[in-house]
């Protein structure tokens, strides 16, 4: 089974739709950019890299070249989007409301198509998301994306096989870390907390998927264009996804404990634990 992109109106209980590895899309009217925010729509807002980031907890903006009033406008836009993304999650999945925690917010002002990058950073290859520096310890990565392209251009994605299939194919190639290895990474400050065996396997999976050109070609996959003005939500630790083209996107990351899911057996944590025959987080 491949992942599907399902309009919110057809998703029924959206929670079940997301938990079984689909993307839920609100096709229009999600986030309105104000006139004062128009100058933010240029790659020159970046200091370096491909994202501006915002931490809703500290209200710190990172990665921007802007100063003065425009810097404040950027922070205010990211903060407003972050709040709207949280409200989107709360109304779409009310059962998660008491359990989600907000992570980083990002603004992605660079055109994806034609952008050069190393294979590991190349998000035009199908992959699942995993964090090298901030271990999730088995928690789910739920992300809200909004295409805020001011020229009406879509954001073009591909979605691939279910996590059951991905896990079945790649799990034999994933190696459990040595006992204590995750704690050493924390001591060396390579990670913010100890990297759990689950985090180690998910990082390997991200890399194995991107590296395997034969897999990228043959795996069943569907293309979908998210229109300007739309927003969508997915467990990106589970949904195989690739972003092929598009410019100007906002994104909010949430973390959700597996125990808050309707059916935690569908989580990558429980699927990998079944395949490896041991606890991973
Ligand atoms: C990704 O999470 O792989 C990138 C998504 C995007 O930038 O559209
Ligand atoms: Fe991704």
mmCIF file of C-alpha atoms and ligand atoms in Angstrom:
data_model
loop_
_atom_site.group_PDB
_atom_site.id
_atom_site.type_symbol
_atom_site.label_atom_id
_atom_site.label_comp_id
_atom_site.label_asym_id
_atom_site.label_seq_id
_atom_site.Cartn_x
_atom_site.Cartn_y
_atom_site.Cartn_z
ATOM 1 C CA UNK A 1 0.000 0.000 0.000
ATOM 2 C CA UNK A 2 1.321 3.434 -0.852
ATOM 3 C CA UNK A 3 0.525 6.538 1.175
ATOM 4 C CA UNK A 4 -2.347 8.683 -0.097
ATOM 5 C CA UNK A 5 -2.973 12.423 0.057
ATOM 6 C CA UNK A 6 -6.510 12.771 1.406
ATOM 7 C CA UNK A 7 -8.541 16.019 1.482
ATOM 8 C CA UNK A 8 -9.608 16.831 5.033
ATOM 9 C CA UNK A 9 -13.268 16.821 3.991
ATOM 10 C CA UNK A 10 -12.937 13.153 2.895
ATOM 11 C CA UNK A 11 -10.658 12.032 5.706
ATOM 12 C CA UNK A 12 -13.494 11.073 8.087
ATOM 13 C CA UNK A 13 -11.652 10.547 11.320
ATOM 14 C CA UNK A 14 -8.445 12.289 10.255
ATOM 15 C CA UNK A 15 -6.546 10.747 13.165
ATOM 16 C CA UNK A 16 -6.966 7.223 11.824
ATOM 17 C CA UNK A 17 -6.075 8.414 8.327
ATOM 18 C CA UNK A 18 -2.819 9.969 9.592
ATOM 19 C CA UNK A 19 -1.935 7.030 11.817
ATOM 20 C CA UNK A 20 -2.219 4.629 8.903
ATOM 21 C CA UNK A 21 0.392 6.650 7.032
ATOM 22 C CA UNK A 22 -1.525 9.112 4.873
ATOM 23 C CA UNK A 23 -1.207 12.846 4.343
ATOM 24 C CA UNK A 24 -4.249 14.994 5.158
ATOM 25 C CA UNK A 25 -4.607 18.198 3.116
ATOM 26 C CA UNK A 26 -6.694 21.333 3.642
ATOM 27 C CA UNK A 27 -6.827 22.445 0.005
ATOM 28 C CA UNK A 28 -7.240 26.210 0.356
ATOM 29 C CA UNK A 29 -7.445 29.281 2.531
ATOM 30 C CA UNK A 30 -5.058 28.193 5.234
ATOM 31 C CA UNK A 31 -2.618 30.992 6.019
ATOM 32 C CA UNK A 32 -2.924 34.558 4.799
ATOM 33 C CA UNK A 33 0.213 36.568 4.209
ATOM 34 C CA UNK A 34 -0.293 40.269 4.975
ATOM 35 C CA UNK A 35 0.950 43.146 2.803
ATOM 36 C CA UNK A 36 3.621 44.001 5.375
ATOM 37 C CA UNK A 37 4.997 40.464 5.116
ATOM 38 C CA UNK A 38 5.498 40.541 1.319
ATOM 39 C CA UNK A 39 9.177 41.663 1.574
ATOM 40 C CA UNK A 40 9.941 38.394 3.401
ATOM 41 C CA UNK A 41 9.355 36.473 0.181
ATOM 42 C CA UNK A 42 12.909 36.351 -1.115
ATOM 43 C CA UNK A 43 15.746 33.841 -0.588
ATOM 44 C CA UNK A 44 17.833 36.800 0.604
ATOM 45 C CA UNK A 45 16.110 36.577 4.023
ATOM 46 C CA UNK A 46 18.445 33.610 4.639
ATOM 47 C CA UNK A 47 21.852 34.084 6.238
ATOM 48 C CA UNK A 48 22.918 30.633 5.026
ATOM 49 C CA UNK A 49 21.436 27.171 4.640
ATOM 50 C CA UNK A 50 17.911 26.539 3.387
ATOM 51 C CA UNK A 51 15.636 27.423 6.346
ATOM 52 C CA UNK A 52 14.912 30.214 8.717
ATOM 53 C CA UNK A 53 14.012 28.629 12.065
ATOM 54 C CA UNK A 54 11.904 29.796 14.981
ATOM 55 C CA UNK A 55 11.650 28.333 18.451
ATOM 56 C CA UNK A 56 8.113 28.960 19.767
ATOM 57 C CA UNK A 57 9.328 28.368 23.353
ATOM 58 C CA UNK A 58 12.019 31.066 23.353
ATOM 59 C CA UNK A 59 10.763 33.136 20.367
ATOM 60 C CA UNK A 60 14.306 33.048 18.936
ATOM 61 C CA UNK A 61 14.652 33.357 15.156
ATOM 62 C CA UNK A 62 17.697 31.616 13.627
ATOM 63 C CA UNK A 63 19.307 31.599 10.202
ATOM 64 C CA UNK A 64 18.081 34.965 8.939
ATOM 65 C CA UNK A 65 20.084 37.821 7.442
ATOM 66 C CA UNK A 66 17.364 40.342 8.310
ATOM 67 C CA UNK A 67 17.677 43.086 10.912
ATOM 68 C CA UNK A 68 15.436 45.775 12.371
ATOM 69 C CA UNK A 69 11.721 45.980 11.661
ATOM 70 C CA UNK A 70 11.763 43.314 8.944
ATOM 71 C CA UNK A 71 13.438 40.856 11.330
ATOM 72 C CA UNK A 72 10.578 41.485 13.776
ATOM 73 C CA UNK A 73 8.026 41.014 10.992
ATOM 74 C CA UNK A 74 9.610 37.643 10.174
ATOM 75 C CA UNK A 75 9.447 36.535 13.817
ATOM 76 C CA UNK A 76 5.819 37.627 14.065
ATOM 77 C CA UNK A 77 4.867 35.721 10.887
ATOM 78 C CA UNK A 78 6.548 32.543 12.140
ATOM 79 C CA UNK A 79 4.878 32.890 15.527
ATOM 80 C CA UNK A 80 1.432 33.403 13.960
ATOM 81 C CA UNK A 81 1.926 30.412 11.657
ATOM 82 C CA UNK A 82 3.062 28.276 14.600
ATOM 83 C CA UNK A 83 -0.136 29.125 16.495
ATOM 84 C CA UNK A 84 -2.298 28.397 13.433
ATOM 85 C CA UNK A 85 -0.523 25.077 12.899
ATOM 86 C CA UNK A 86 -1.212 24.098 16.514
ATOM 87 C CA UNK A 87 -4.880 25.058 16.122
ATOM 88 C CA UNK A 88 -4.999 22.964 12.904
ATOM 89 C CA UNK A 89 -3.704 19.907 14.794
ATOM 90 C CA UNK A 90 -6.077 20.492 17.708
ATOM 91 C CA UNK A 91 -9.183 20.721 15.544
ATOM 92 C CA UNK A 92 -8.143 17.923 13.175
ATOM 93 C CA UNK A 93 -6.984 15.480 15.878
ATOM 94 C CA UNK A 94 -8.690 16.585 19.120
ATOM 95 C CA UNK A 95 -7.454 13.464 20.916
ATOM 96 C CA UNK A 96 -3.837 14.634 20.439
ATOM 97 C CA UNK A 97 -4.429 18.129 21.843
ATOM 98 C CA UNK A 98 -3.389 17.340 25.414
ATOM 99 C CA UNK A 99 -0.297 15.393 24.321
ATOM 100 C CA UNK A 100 1.480 17.192 21.453
ATOM 101 C CA UNK A 101 4.510 19.328 22.136
ATOM 102 C CA UNK A 102 5.632 22.024 19.743
ATOM 103 C CA UNK A 103 9.090 21.812 18.205
ATOM 104 C CA UNK A 104 10.709 24.167 15.706
ATOM 105 C CA UNK A 105 8.973 26.281 13.112
ATOM 106 C CA UNK A 106 10.664 26.834 9.746
ATOM 107 C CA UNK A 107 10.368 29.028 6.660
ATOM 108 C CA UNK A 108 11.808 27.599 3.432
ATOM 109 C CA UNK A 109 12.255 30.369 0.859
ATOM 110 C CA UNK A 110 14.510 28.539 -1.645
ATOM 111 C CA UNK A 111 13.277 26.813 -4.823
ATOM 112 C CA UNK A 112 13.768 23.053 -4.416
ATOM 113 C CA UNK A 113 14.065 22.092 -8.089
ATOM 114 C CA UNK A 114 17.651 22.279 -9.311
ATOM 115 C CA UNK A 115 19.078 22.935 -5.843
ATOM 116 C CA UNK A 116 22.414 21.155 -5.404
ATOM 117 C CA UNK A 117 22.948 19.101 -2.253
ATOM 118 C CA UNK A 118 24.634 16.001 -0.893
ATOM 119 C CA UNK A 119 22.599 12.790 -1.108
ATOM 120 C CA UNK A 120 21.978 12.866 2.643
ATOM 121 C CA UNK A 121 20.377 16.322 2.469
ATOM 122 C CA UNK A 122 18.649 15.683 -0.856
ATOM 123 C CA UNK A 123 14.935 15.771 -0.001
ATOM 124 C CA UNK A 124 14.005 15.036 -3.655
ATOM 125 C CA UNK A 125 14.745 11.378 -2.790
ATOM 126 C CA UNK A 126 12.067 9.435 -0.919
ATOM 127 C CA UNK A 127 12.845 9.277 2.794
ATOM 128 C CA UNK A 128 11.389 9.300 6.283
ATOM 129 C CA UNK A 129 12.386 12.082 8.701
ATOM 130 C CA UNK A 130 14.794 11.444 11.575
ATOM 131 C CA UNK A 131 16.728 13.991 13.660
ATOM 132 C CA UNK A 132 20.517 13.614 14.072
ATOM 133 C CA UNK A 133 20.963 16.050 16.996
ATOM 134 C CA UNK A 134 17.642 15.932 18.845
ATOM 135 C CA UNK A 135 16.646 12.314 19.579
ATOM 136 C CA UNK A 136 12.880 11.702 19.774
ATOM 137 C CA UNK A 137 13.135 8.532 21.948
ATOM 138 C CA UNK A 138 10.324 6.865 20.038
ATOM 139 C CA UNK A 139 7.974 9.851 19.912
ATOM 140 C CA UNK A 140 6.181 10.604 16.649
ATOM 141 C CA UNK A 141 7.157 13.463 14.323
ATOM 142 C CA UNK A 142 3.939 15.166 13.214
ATOM 143 C CA UNK A 143 4.469 18.053 10.800
ATOM 144 C CA UNK A 144 2.197 20.754 9.429
ATOM 145 C CA UNK A 145 3.240 22.344 6.120
ATOM 146 C CA UNK A 146 1.751 25.363 4.357
ATOM 147 C CA UNK A 147 2.518 26.370 0.785
ATOM 148 C CA UNK A 148 2.632 30.173 0.966
ATOM 149 C CA UNK A 149 3.958 30.733 -2.571
ATOM 150 C CA UNK A 150 2.900 34.274 -3.545
ATOM 151 C CA UNK A 151 2.974 33.465 -7.288
ATOM 152 C CA UNK A 152 0.388 30.675 -7.041
ATOM 153 C CA UNK A 153 2.898 27.882 -7.656
ATOM 154 C CA UNK A 154 2.366 24.436 -6.133
ATOM 155 C CA UNK A 155 4.711 22.446 -3.933
ATOM 156 C CA UNK A 156 5.281 19.111 -5.655
ATOM 157 C CA UNK A 157 5.777 16.007 -3.550
ATOM 158 C CA UNK A 158 5.967 12.284 -4.113
ATOM 159 C CA UNK A 159 4.803 9.824 -1.463
ATOM 160 C CA UNK A 160 5.846 6.176 -1.371
ATOM 161 C CA UNK A 161 5.301 2.834 0.296
ATOM 162 C CA UNK A 162 3.776 2.161 3.731
ATOM 163 C CA UNK A 163 6.108 1.966 6.726
ATOM 164 C CA UNK A 164 5.289 -1.754 7.030
ATOM 165 C CA UNK A 165 6.797 -2.309 3.582
ATOM 166 C CA UNK A 166 9.701 0.094 4.138
ATOM 167 C CA UNK A 167 10.522 -1.609 7.446
ATOM 168 C CA UNK A 168 10.265 -5.110 5.999
ATOM 169 C CA UNK A 169 12.674 -4.240 3.187
ATOM 170 C CA UNK A 170 15.238 -2.187 5.113
ATOM 171 C CA UNK A 171 15.158 -3.584 8.690
ATOM 172 C CA UNK A 172 17.629 -6.429 7.961
ATOM 173 C CA UNK A 173 20.146 -3.790 6.786
ATOM 174 C CA UNK A 174 19.806 -1.652 9.964
ATOM 175 C CA UNK A 175 22.307 -2.291 12.761
ATOM 176 C CA UNK A 176 21.563 -1.910 16.454
ATOM 177 C CA UNK A 177 24.053 0.475 18.098
ATOM 178 C CA UNK A 178 26.518 -0.881 20.672
ATOM 179 C CA UNK A 179 25.268 -0.594 24.278
ATOM 180 C CA UNK A 180 26.199 2.845 25.637
ATOM 181 C CA UNK A 181 26.871 4.371 22.202
ATOM 182 C CA UNK A 182 23.869 6.690 22.514
ATOM 183 C CA UNK A 183 25.032 7.982 25.904
ATOM 184 C CA UNK A 184 28.517 8.701 24.520
ATOM 185 C CA UNK A 185 27.021 10.888 21.767
ATOM 186 C CA UNK A 186 25.253 12.865 24.489
ATOM 187 C CA UNK A 187 28.457 13.232 26.566
ATOM 188 C CA UNK A 188 30.264 14.494 23.466
ATOM 189 C CA UNK A 189 27.350 16.919 22.912
ATOM 190 C CA UNK A 190 26.742 15.554 19.428
ATOM 191 C CA UNK A 191 23.142 14.968 20.543
ATOM 192 C CA UNK A 192 20.983 16.942 23.005
ATOM 193 C CA UNK A 193 19.936 13.782 24.889
ATOM 194 C CA UNK A 194 21.092 10.161 24.645
ATOM 195 C CA UNK A 195 20.363 8.722 21.192
ATOM 196 C CA UNK A 196 18.045 5.755 21.693
ATOM 197 C CA UNK A 197 18.429 2.583 19.596
ATOM 198 C CA UNK A 198 15.199 3.707 17.874
ATOM 199 C CA UNK A 199 16.745 7.045 16.872
ATOM 200 C CA UNK A 200 19.876 5.252 15.632
ATOM 201 C CA UNK A 201 17.829 2.890 13.446
ATOM 202 C CA UNK A 202 15.658 5.704 12.043
ATOM 203 C CA UNK A 203 18.748 7.728 11.048
ATOM 204 C CA UNK A 204 20.156 4.685 9.269
ATOM 205 C CA UNK A 205 16.815 4.124 7.575
ATOM 206 C CA UNK A 206 16.713 7.743 6.337
ATOM 207 C CA UNK A 207 20.182 7.297 4.845
ATOM 208 C CA UNK A 208 19.609 3.810 3.400
ATOM 209 C CA UNK A 209 16.461 4.945 1.605
ATOM 210 C CA UNK A 210 18.120 7.995 0.048
ATOM 211 C CA UNK A 211 21.249 6.046 -0.933
ATOM 212 C CA UNK A 212 19.406 3.218 -2.678
ATOM 213 C CA UNK A 213 18.843 4.450 -6.245
ATOM 214 C CA UNK A 214 17.359 1.153 -7.347
ATOM 215 C CA UNK A 215 14.794 1.366 -4.509
ATOM 216 C CA UNK A 216 13.989 4.987 -5.391
ATOM 217 C CA UNK A 217 13.196 3.946 -8.969
ATOM 218 C CA UNK A 218 11.164 0.836 -8.428
ATOM 219 C CA UNK A 219 9.147 1.558 -5.272
ATOM 220 C CA UNK A 220 5.454 2.360 -5.871
ATOM 221 C CA UNK A 221 4.940 6.107 -5.540
ATOM 222 C CA UNK A 222 2.422 8.843 -6.251
ATOM 223 C CA UNK A 223 3.039 12.488 -7.182
ATOM 224 C CA UNK A 224 0.911 15.215 -5.616
ATOM 225 C CA UNK A 225 0.947 18.997 -6.114
ATOM 226 C CA UNK A 226 -0.045 20.967 -3.006
ATOM 227 C CA UNK A 227 -1.632 24.190 -4.269
ATOM 228 C CA UNK A 228 -0.574 27.625 -3.038
ATOM 229 C CA UNK A 229 -2.782 28.413 -0.043
ATOM 230 C CA UNK A 230 -3.054 24.795 1.078
ATOM 231 C CA UNK A 231 -1.812 23.181 4.270
ATOM 232 C CA UNK A 232 -1.128 19.542 4.960
ATOM 233 C CA UNK A 233 -0.191 17.354 7.866
ATOM 234 C CA UNK A 234 1.573 14.001 8.129
ATOM 235 C CA UNK A 235 3.618 11.798 10.422
ATOM 236 C CA UNK A 236 6.815 12.345 8.418
ATOM 237 C CA UNK A 237 8.693 9.714 10.448
ATOM 238 C CA UNK A 238 6.327 7.196 8.799
ATOM 239 C CA UNK A 239 5.283 8.565 5.408
ATOM 240 C CA UNK A 240 7.908 8.106 2.668
ATOM 241 C CA UNK A 241 8.062 11.528 1.064
ATOM 242 C CA UNK A 242 10.125 13.586 -1.373
ATOM 243 C CA UNK A 243 9.780 17.273 -2.235
ATOM 244 C CA UNK A 244 10.468 17.805 -5.951
ATOM 245 C CA UNK A 245 9.696 21.463 -6.634
ATOM 246 C CA UNK A 246 8.287 24.555 -4.999
ATOM 247 C CA UNK A 247 9.352 27.688 -3.166
ATOM 248 C CA UNK A 248 8.131 29.377 0.036
ATOM 249 C CA UNK A 249 6.831 26.965 2.591
ATOM 250 C CA UNK A 250 6.133 27.217 6.284
ATOM 251 C CA UNK A 251 6.496 24.141 8.477
ATOM 252 C CA UNK A 252 5.780 23.360 12.121
ATOM 253 C CA UNK A 253 7.095 20.243 13.871
ATOM 254 C CA UNK A 254 5.204 18.556 16.723
ATOM 255 C CA UNK A 255 6.218 15.569 18.828
ATOM 256 C CA UNK A 256 3.656 13.073 20.072
ATOM 257 C CA UNK A 257 4.217 10.177 22.515
ATOM 258 C CA UNK A 258 3.197 6.861 20.915
ATOM 259 C CA UNK A 259 0.875 6.261 23.873
ATOM 260 C CA UNK A 260 -1.275 9.180 22.687
ATOM 261 C CA UNK A 261 -2.012 7.441 19.387
ATOM 262 C CA UNK A 262 -5.281 5.700 18.743
ATOM 263 C CA UNK A 263 -3.266 2.683 17.573
ATOM 264 C CA UNK A 264 0.369 2.802 18.573
ATOM 265 C CA UNK A 265 1.022 -0.517 16.812
ATOM 266 C CA UNK A 266 1.154 1.518 13.572
ATOM 267 C CA UNK A 267 4.051 3.660 14.838
ATOM 268 C CA UNK A 268 7.550 3.204 13.375
ATOM 269 C CA UNK A 269 8.706 2.441 16.945
ATOM 270 C CA UNK A 270 6.398 -0.547 17.350
ATOM 271 C CA UNK A 271 6.906 -1.743 13.764
ATOM 272 C CA UNK A 272 10.712 -1.706 14.115
ATOM 273 C CA UNK A 273 10.457 -3.350 17.561
ATOM 274 C CA UNK A 274 8.472 -6.213 16.024
ATOM 275 C CA UNK A 275 10.983 -6.564 13.184
ATOM 276 C CA UNK A 276 14.019 -6.456 15.510
ATOM 277 C CA UNK A 277 12.452 -8.498 18.321
ATOM 278 C CA UNK A 278 13.424 -6.098 21.123
ATOM 279 C CA UNK A 279 12.565 -2.796 22.773
ATOM 280 C CA UNK A 280 14.127 0.208 21.081
ATOM 281 C CA UNK A 281 13.241 3.225 23.279
HETATM 282 C C1 LIG B 1 10.965 17.202 3.645
HETATM 283 O O1 LIG B 1 10.528 17.153 4.798
HETATM 284 O O2 LIG B 1 11.509 16.247 3.159
HETATM 285 C C2 LIG B 1 10.863 18.476 2.826
HETATM 286 C C3 LIG B 1 9.477 18.871 2.663
HETATM 287 C C4 LIG B 1 9.364 20.162 1.893
HETATM 288 O O3 LIG B 1 10.265 21.004 2.015
HETATM 289 O O4 LIG B 1 8.365 20.324 1.179
HETATM 290 FE FE1 LIG B 2 11.488 15.047 5.010
#
